[in-house]
């Protein structure tokens, strides 16, 4: 007998999340000095964090003997979004919120719908509570909402939508999303993961949170890990009906967000200059990378995020050649895209270093 036999079979079925390779790990594996390595693998902000957030975090370091009080960040999110605090749930990263949603609505005997090539955490969170997965084939690498609606079964309780999606960068225009919300059964919850919302070009951005009034079955998740540059602090927020927020708070760990994260996130929300600078850098970097792909003859998927997927062909080999040059990007074979790699938009110099390394890797 192995102790594993005593575990839940649906837990044994999980393949663990594969994070982007840390810089320190590549340095150990290949003996490359840390300063020569660039990591464009986890959609982190190349500008780092807002100086205001850093200052707030350093002040909060003096309070670490106390349990956290999340009131002020909730109030700041309420001010930022225009919603009452009863609609806001804070998470240890938005990942935590995805887990809470799964624990509230999914269980063995229930099913959940998500798209092929969608964010890996959806099947992970769903499997961890024993739900049955319904993966719907993508259309042009993005969510096929008609097919997702058709896949809903009587036992379906939750649908996952990433908009923009990671790792493809695809985006479903808001009018389509709204029509989808109106067309599905009212007893199915939709988790709308907007981790990259702040990177959307202004002309396609629409206030999806305005719909909360119309759809009590909608949960929107946002994060401080991406444009706000706080990935290492683990903090995000959810917006939902007061009923869903209340349910999530029942399964939430009492002190899931720490003092440093709460303080930094609150300051980051107010640093509009830093957000604008990050958006601008991303826009310029997106042009730099996509022009580079065109010049080198690589197909890529037009992206609304801070990353681009490109068709590398023998992606594993290209990835290995990039790693040898100290460039870390993200293989996405685990997302059903074995020929593709995903690269995060970096600084101008990082993007150039990546494109030079890619050109060498090619041949
Ligand atoms: C990065 C990312 C998140 C954010 O995860 P955190 O737990 O907030 O760091 C959520 N959803 C998607 C699609 C992402 O790419």
Short mmCIF file of C-alpha atoms and ligand atoms in Angstrom, two decimals:
data_model
loop_
_atom_site.label_atom_id
_atom_site.label_comp_id
_atom_site.label_asym_id
_atom_site.label_seq_id
_atom_site.Cartn_x
_atom_site.Cartn_y
_atom_site.Cartn_z
CA UNK A 1 0.00 0.00 0.00
CA UNK A 2 1.16 3.49 -0.77
CA UNK A 3 -0.11 6.45 1.22
CA UNK A 4 -1.02 7.96 -2.15
CA UNK A 5 -3.82 5.41 -2.47
CA UNK A 6 -5.54 7.16 0.43
CA UNK A 7 -5.64 10.50 -1.41
CA UNK A 8 -8.58 11.77 -3.43
CA UNK A 9 -8.38 10.38 -6.98
CA UNK A 10 -9.12 13.77 -8.51
CA UNK A 11 -6.17 15.25 -6.65
CA UNK A 12 -3.91 12.51 -8.00
CA UNK A 13 -5.12 13.46 -11.51
CA UNK A 14 -3.71 16.99 -11.24
CA UNK A 15 -0.50 17.88 -13.08
CA UNK A 16 1.16 20.66 -11.09
CA UNK A 17 1.37 24.23 -12.43
CA UNK A 18 4.57 24.90 -14.38
CA UNK A 19 5.85 28.36 -13.51
CA UNK A 20 8.22 30.37 -15.69
CA UNK A 21 11.84 29.48 -14.94
CA UNK A 22 13.26 31.76 -12.23
CA UNK A 23 16.41 33.73 -13.13
CA UNK A 24 18.30 32.16 -10.21
CA UNK A 25 17.48 28.66 -11.46
CA UNK A 26 18.83 29.35 -14.96
CA UNK A 27 21.93 30.88 -13.40
CA UNK A 28 22.47 27.66 -11.38
CA UNK A 29 21.74 25.34 -14.31
CA UNK A 30 23.86 27.02 -16.97
CA UNK A 31 26.39 28.99 -14.97
CA UNK A 32 25.27 32.27 -16.53
CA UNK A 33 25.72 35.33 -14.29
CA UNK A 34 22.38 36.61 -13.00
CA UNK A 35 23.03 40.08 -14.51
CA UNK A 36 23.22 38.65 -18.01
CA UNK A 37 19.89 36.85 -17.80
CA UNK A 38 16.60 38.40 -18.87
CA UNK A 39 13.31 36.86 -17.85
CA UNK A 40 10.40 37.47 -20.19
CA UNK A 41 8.44 34.45 -19.04
CA UNK A 42 5.84 35.42 -16.45
CA UNK A 43 4.22 38.63 -17.72
CA UNK A 44 5.82 40.68 -14.96
CA UNK A 45 6.16 44.47 -15.27
CA UNK A 46 9.63 45.36 -16.63
CA UNK A 47 9.45 48.72 -14.80
CA UNK A 48 9.28 46.95 -11.47
CA UNK A 49 6.83 48.38 -8.95
CA UNK A 50 5.52 51.89 -8.45
CA UNK A 51 7.88 53.95 -6.26
CA UNK A 52 4.84 55.00 -4.23
CA UNK A 53 3.93 51.38 -3.64
CA UNK A 54 7.47 50.62 -2.55
CA UNK A 55 7.46 53.48 -0.06
CA UNK A 56 4.09 52.38 1.35
CA UNK A 57 5.34 48.81 1.66
CA UNK A 58 8.46 49.94 3.50
CA UNK A 59 6.31 51.90 5.96
CA UNK A 60 4.11 48.85 6.46
CA UNK A 61 7.16 46.77 7.34
CA UNK A 62 6.98 48.41 10.77
CA UNK A 63 3.59 46.74 11.43
CA UNK A 64 4.41 43.09 10.83
CA UNK A 65 3.81 41.92 14.39
CA UNK A 66 0.12 42.77 13.83
CA UNK A 67 -2.44 40.76 11.93
CA UNK A 68 -3.48 42.54 8.73
CA UNK A 69 -6.46 44.90 8.49
CA UNK A 70 -7.79 44.88 4.93
CA UNK A 71 -10.26 47.74 5.37
CA UNK A 72 -8.21 50.46 3.71
CA UNK A 73 -7.40 48.52 0.56
CA UNK A 74 -11.03 47.48 0.23
CA UNK A 75 -12.06 51.11 0.59
CA UNK A 76 -9.49 52.10 -2.05
CA UNK A 77 -10.75 49.42 -4.45
CA UNK A 78 -14.29 50.63 -3.78
CA UNK A 79 -13.21 54.17 -4.67
CA UNK A 80 -11.32 52.97 -7.74
CA UNK A 81 -14.19 50.87 -9.08
CA UNK A 82 -17.19 52.77 -7.81
CA UNK A 83 -18.59 49.73 -6.01
CA UNK A 84 -19.54 49.22 -2.40
CA UNK A 85 -17.20 47.24 -0.17
CA UNK A 86 -19.82 44.49 0.12
CA UNK A 87 -19.03 43.60 -3.51
CA UNK A 88 -15.27 43.36 -3.04
CA UNK A 89 -13.20 40.33 -2.05
CA UNK A 90 -9.43 40.49 -1.66
CA UNK A 91 -7.22 37.59 -2.67
CA UNK A 92 -3.67 36.38 -2.11
CA UNK A 93 -3.11 37.03 -5.80
CA UNK A 94 -6.15 36.67 -8.02
CA UNK A 95 -5.28 32.98 -8.10
CA UNK A 96 -6.61 32.79 -4.55
CA UNK A 97 -9.93 34.23 -5.77
CA UNK A 98 -10.13 31.62 -8.54
CA UNK A 99 -9.62 28.93 -5.91
CA UNK A 100 -12.30 30.41 -3.66
CA UNK A 101 -14.77 30.50 -6.56
CA UNK A 102 -14.07 26.84 -7.27
CA UNK A 103 -14.56 25.91 -3.61
CA UNK A 104 -17.85 27.83 -3.41
CA UNK A 105 -19.44 26.52 -6.60
CA UNK A 106 -17.74 23.30 -7.68
CA UNK A 107 -17.57 19.77 -6.30
CA UNK A 108 -17.68 16.16 -7.52
CA UNK A 109 -20.83 15.73 -9.59
CA UNK A 110 -20.61 19.27 -10.97
CA UNK A 111 -18.98 20.36 -14.19
CA UNK A 112 -17.17 23.49 -15.31
CA UNK A 113 -16.60 24.96 -18.78
CA UNK A 114 -13.44 26.65 -20.02
CA UNK A 115 -11.69 27.21 -23.33
CA UNK A 116 -8.84 25.28 -24.90
CA UNK A 117 -5.60 27.33 -24.51
CA UNK A 118 -7.10 29.20 -21.52
CA UNK A 119 -5.22 30.01 -18.33
CA UNK A 120 -3.92 26.82 -16.66
CA UNK A 121 -5.25 27.66 -13.23
CA UNK A 122 -8.90 27.06 -14.26
CA UNK A 123 -8.53 23.29 -14.66
CA UNK A 124 -6.23 23.18 -11.62
CA UNK A 125 -8.68 24.96 -9.32
CA UNK A 126 -11.57 22.90 -10.69
CA UNK A 127 -9.79 19.55 -10.37
CA UNK A 128 -8.72 20.32 -6.82
CA UNK A 129 -12.39 20.25 -5.77
CA UNK A 130 -13.30 17.25 -7.92
CA UNK A 131 -15.36 18.97 -10.62
CA UNK A 132 -15.60 17.53 -14.11
CA UNK A 133 -13.77 19.55 -16.78
CA UNK A 134 -15.39 20.54 -20.05
CA UNK A 135 -12.70 22.01 -22.31
CA UNK A 136 -14.17 23.69 -25.38
CA UNK A 137 -12.08 23.91 -28.58
CA UNK A 138 -10.81 27.43 -29.24
CA UNK A 139 -11.61 29.50 -32.30
CA UNK A 140 -8.59 31.33 -33.77
CA UNK A 141 -6.82 30.62 -30.43
CA UNK A 142 -9.52 32.55 -28.52
CA UNK A 143 -12.71 31.74 -26.63
CA UNK A 144 -15.52 30.40 -28.83
CA UNK A 145 -18.42 31.73 -26.79
CA UNK A 146 -21.12 30.04 -28.89
CA UNK A 147 -19.45 26.68 -28.44
CA UNK A 148 -18.96 27.37 -24.73
CA UNK A 149 -22.66 28.14 -24.33
CA UNK A 150 -23.54 24.93 -26.18
CA UNK A 151 -21.24 22.97 -23.86
CA UNK A 152 -23.16 23.97 -20.72
CA UNK A 153 -24.87 20.96 -19.11
CA UNK A 154 -27.49 20.82 -16.37
CA UNK A 155 -24.71 20.05 -13.85
CA UNK A 156 -22.50 22.96 -15.02
CA UNK A 157 -22.09 25.53 -12.27
CA UNK A 158 -19.17 27.68 -13.36
CA UNK A 159 -17.61 29.04 -16.57
CA UNK A 160 -14.11 30.49 -16.75
CA UNK A 161 -13.27 33.29 -19.19
CA UNK A 162 -9.91 35.05 -19.36
CA UNK A 163 -10.15 38.38 -21.18
CA UNK A 164 -7.55 39.01 -22.51
CA UNK A 165 -6.54 35.37 -22.34
CA UNK A 166 -3.15 34.11 -21.26
CA UNK A 167 -1.12 32.65 -23.07
CA UNK A 168 -2.74 33.62 -26.38
CA UNK A 169 -3.43 37.33 -25.76
CA UNK A 170 -6.79 36.97 -27.52
CA UNK A 171 -9.62 39.29 -26.53
CA UNK A 172 -13.38 38.92 -26.76
CA UNK A 173 -14.99 42.32 -27.45
CA UNK A 174 -17.27 43.39 -24.62
CA UNK A 175 -20.51 43.47 -26.67
CA UNK A 176 -20.01 39.75 -27.44
CA UNK A 177 -19.27 39.00 -23.82
CA UNK A 178 -22.36 40.83 -22.69
CA UNK A 179 -24.53 38.94 -25.19
CA UNK A 180 -23.01 35.73 -23.83
CA UNK A 181 -23.88 36.71 -20.25
CA UNK A 182 -27.46 37.42 -21.33
CA UNK A 183 -27.76 34.09 -23.13
CA UNK A 184 -26.59 31.64 -20.48
CA UNK A 185 -28.65 30.17 -17.63
CA UNK A 186 -28.83 32.56 -14.67
CA UNK A 187 -27.77 29.78 -12.28
CA UNK A 188 -24.33 29.38 -13.84
CA UNK A 189 -21.55 31.57 -12.44
CA UNK A 190 -19.14 33.24 -14.87
CA UNK A 191 -15.67 34.06 -13.63
CA UNK A 192 -14.34 36.84 -15.83
CA UNK A 193 -10.59 36.97 -15.25
CA UNK A 194 -9.32 40.43 -16.17
CA UNK A 195 -5.69 40.11 -15.09
CA UNK A 196 -4.61 42.15 -18.14
CA UNK A 197 -7.51 44.62 -18.18
CA UNK A 198 -5.27 47.63 -17.57
CA UNK A 199 -3.25 46.81 -20.70
CA UNK A 200 -6.26 47.00 -23.03
CA UNK A 201 -6.12 49.77 -25.62
CA UNK A 202 -8.56 52.51 -24.51
CA UNK A 203 -10.75 52.05 -27.60
CA UNK A 204 -11.69 48.45 -26.71
CA UNK A 205 -11.87 48.89 -22.94
CA UNK A 206 -15.35 49.02 -21.53
CA UNK A 207 -16.41 48.97 -17.95
CA UNK A 208 -17.28 45.32 -17.56
CA UNK A 209 -17.76 45.98 -13.86
CA UNK A 210 -20.80 48.11 -14.74
CA UNK A 211 -22.52 44.85 -15.65
CA UNK A 212 -22.37 43.57 -12.11
CA UNK A 213 -25.64 45.36 -11.51
CA UNK A 214 -27.20 43.38 -14.35
CA UNK A 215 -25.63 39.96 -13.68
CA UNK A 216 -25.67 38.62 -10.10
CA UNK A 217 -23.90 35.49 -11.44
CA UNK A 218 -20.78 37.41 -12.54
CA UNK A 219 -17.45 37.44 -10.69
CA UNK A 220 -14.71 39.69 -12.08
CA UNK A 221 -11.15 39.17 -10.93
CA UNK A 222 -8.32 41.67 -11.21
CA UNK A 223 -4.74 41.52 -10.03
CA UNK A 224 -1.90 43.69 -8.79
CA UNK A 225 0.60 41.20 -10.25
CA UNK A 226 0.67 42.51 -13.79
CA UNK A 227 0.53 46.24 -14.63
CA UNK A 228 0.92 47.21 -10.97
CA UNK A 229 4.14 45.20 -10.74
CA UNK A 230 3.42 43.44 -7.42
CA UNK A 231 3.54 39.77 -8.50
CA UNK A 232 5.81 38.81 -5.62
CA UNK A 233 3.50 40.28 -2.98
CA UNK A 234 0.46 38.18 -4.03
CA UNK A 235 -2.56 40.44 -4.09
CA UNK A 236 -5.68 40.77 -6.24
CA UNK A 237 -9.35 41.64 -5.94
CA UNK A 238 -12.71 40.28 -6.99
CA UNK A 239 -15.86 42.22 -7.84
CA UNK A 240 -19.19 40.44 -7.58
CA UNK A 241 -22.72 40.60 -6.32
CA UNK A 242 -22.89 40.98 -2.53
CA UNK A 243 -24.20 37.38 -2.41
CA UNK A 244 -21.19 35.90 -4.22
CA UNK A 245 -18.79 38.12 -2.27
CA UNK A 246 -20.33 36.91 0.99
CA UNK A 247 -19.99 33.25 -0.05
CA UNK A 248 -16.35 33.74 -1.03
CA UNK A 249 -15.60 35.40 2.27
CA UNK A 250 -16.84 32.25 4.02
CA UNK A 251 -14.12 30.10 2.45
CA UNK A 252 -11.45 32.82 2.42
CA UNK A 253 -8.64 32.41 4.93
CA UNK A 254 -9.18 35.14 7.56
CA UNK A 255 -5.84 36.86 6.91
CA UNK A 256 -5.19 35.89 3.30
CA UNK A 257 -3.55 39.20 2.32
CA UNK A 258 -0.50 40.39 4.23
CA UNK A 259 0.31 43.86 5.57
CA UNK A 260 2.98 44.60 2.95
CA UNK A 261 0.74 43.63 0.06
CA UNK A 262 -2.25 45.57 1.37
CA UNK A 263 -0.22 48.75 1.78
CA UNK A 264 1.60 48.46 -1.54
CA UNK A 265 -1.58 47.68 -3.49
CA UNK A 266 -3.39 50.66 -2.02
CA UNK A 267 -0.58 53.02 -3.05
CA UNK A 268 -0.26 51.34 -6.46
CA UNK A 269 -3.94 51.92 -7.21
CA UNK A 270 -3.40 55.64 -6.77
CA UNK A 271 -0.22 55.89 -8.85
CA UNK A 272 -1.80 56.74 -12.20
CA UNK A 273 1.48 58.05 -13.57
CA UNK A 274 3.15 54.65 -13.09
CA UNK A 275 0.25 52.84 -14.75
CA UNK A 276 0.32 55.24 -17.71
CA UNK A 277 4.09 54.78 -18.07
CA UNK A 278 3.66 50.99 -18.00
CA UNK A 279 0.95 51.15 -20.66
CA UNK A 280 3.12 53.32 -22.87
CA UNK A 281 6.15 51.02 -22.51
CA UNK A 282 3.94 48.07 -23.35
CA UNK A 283 2.53 49.71 -26.47
CA UNK A 284 5.99 50.56 -27.77
CA UNK A 285 7.34 47.10 -26.86
CA UNK A 286 4.45 45.35 -28.57
CA UNK A 287 5.30 47.18 -31.79
CA UNK A 288 8.99 46.40 -31.38
CA UNK A 289 8.36 42.68 -30.87
CA UNK A 290 5.70 42.20 -33.54
CA UNK A 291 7.80 44.07 -36.10
CA UNK A 292 10.70 41.85 -35.08
CA UNK A 293 8.61 38.70 -35.58
CA UNK A 294 7.52 39.90 -39.01
CA UNK A 295 11.10 40.72 -39.98
CA UNK A 296 12.32 37.28 -38.84
CA UNK A 297 9.38 35.52 -40.45
CA UNK A 298 7.63 34.26 -37.32
CA UNK A 299 3.85 34.02 -37.13
CA UNK A 300 2.40 35.54 -33.95
CA UNK A 301 -1.03 35.90 -32.37
CA UNK A 302 -2.12 39.57 -32.12
CA UNK A 303 -2.26 40.21 -28.37
CA UNK A 304 -4.10 42.60 -26.08
CA UNK A 305 -1.89 41.78 -23.09
CA UNK A 306 1.73 42.42 -22.09
CA UNK A 307 2.97 39.31 -23.91
CA UNK A 308 2.87 37.70 -27.35
CA UNK A 309 2.74 34.07 -28.46
CA UNK A 310 4.76 33.29 -31.58
CA UNK A 311 5.08 30.10 -33.61
CA UNK A 312 8.63 28.93 -33.04
CA UNK A 313 8.28 25.62 -34.89
CA UNK A 314 10.47 23.26 -32.88
CA UNK A 315 9.67 25.30 -29.78
CA UNK A 316 11.57 23.09 -27.32
CA UNK A 317 14.81 23.48 -29.29
CA UNK A 318 14.37 27.21 -29.86
CA UNK A 319 13.62 27.61 -26.14
CA UNK A 320 16.79 25.73 -25.24
CA UNK A 321 18.86 27.95 -27.56
CA UNK A 322 17.33 31.06 -26.01
CA UNK A 323 18.09 29.78 -22.50
CA UNK A 324 21.75 29.21 -23.46
CA UNK A 325 21.86 32.91 -24.38
CA UNK A 326 20.36 33.87 -21.04
CA UNK A 327 16.86 34.61 -22.34
CA UNK A 328 13.92 33.03 -20.50
CA UNK A 329 10.59 32.86 -22.34
CA UNK A 330 7.65 30.56 -21.71
CA UNK A 331 7.02 27.25 -23.47
CA UNK A 332 3.27 26.68 -23.83
CA UNK A 333 3.15 23.00 -24.82
CA UNK A 334 1.15 22.44 -21.63
CA UNK A 335 -1.52 24.71 -23.11
CA UNK A 336 -1.86 22.54 -26.20
CA UNK A 337 0.47 24.79 -28.22
CA UNK A 338 3.62 22.68 -28.68
CA UNK A 339 5.00 24.78 -31.55
CA UNK A 340 4.60 28.08 -29.77
CA UNK A 341 6.49 30.16 -27.23
CA UNK A 342 5.16 33.10 -25.24
CA UNK A 343 7.31 36.14 -24.60
CA UNK A 344 6.55 38.94 -22.15
CA UNK A 345 7.09 42.48 -23.37
CA UNK A 346 10.14 43.88 -21.62
CA UNK A 347 12.09 47.12 -21.75
CA UNK A 348 13.37 48.30 -25.12
CA UNK A 349 16.79 46.78 -24.36
CA UNK A 350 15.31 43.46 -23.18
CA UNK A 351 13.14 43.20 -26.28
CA UNK A 352 16.18 43.85 -28.45
CA UNK A 353 18.23 41.24 -26.58
CA UNK A 354 15.40 38.72 -27.02
CA UNK A 355 15.05 39.41 -30.77
CA UNK A 356 18.83 39.16 -31.28
CA UNK A 357 18.88 35.86 -29.39
CA UNK A 358 15.92 34.58 -31.40
CA UNK A 359 17.65 35.48 -34.65
CA UNK A 360 20.73 33.51 -33.52
CA UNK A 361 18.60 30.62 -32.25
CA UNK A 362 16.95 30.34 -35.64
CA UNK A 363 20.00 29.35 -37.36
C1 LIG B 1 -1.11 36.29 -14.27
C2 LIG B 1 -2.53 35.90 -14.35
C3 LIG B 1 -3.35 35.95 -13.23
C4 LIG B 1 -2.83 36.59 -11.99
O1 LIG B 1 -2.40 35.72 -11.06
P1 LIG B 1 -2.07 36.31 -9.62
O2 LIG B 1 -2.45 35.18 -8.75
O3 LIG B 1 -2.95 37.50 -9.40
O4 LIG B 1 -0.63 36.65 -9.61
C5 LIG B 1 -4.66 35.59 -13.34
N1 LIG B 1 -5.17 35.21 -14.52
C6 LIG B 1 -4.43 35.18 -15.63
C7 LIG B 1 -5.07 34.83 -16.91
C8 LIG B 1 -3.08 35.52 -15.57
O5 LIG B 1 -2.34 35.45 -16.66
#
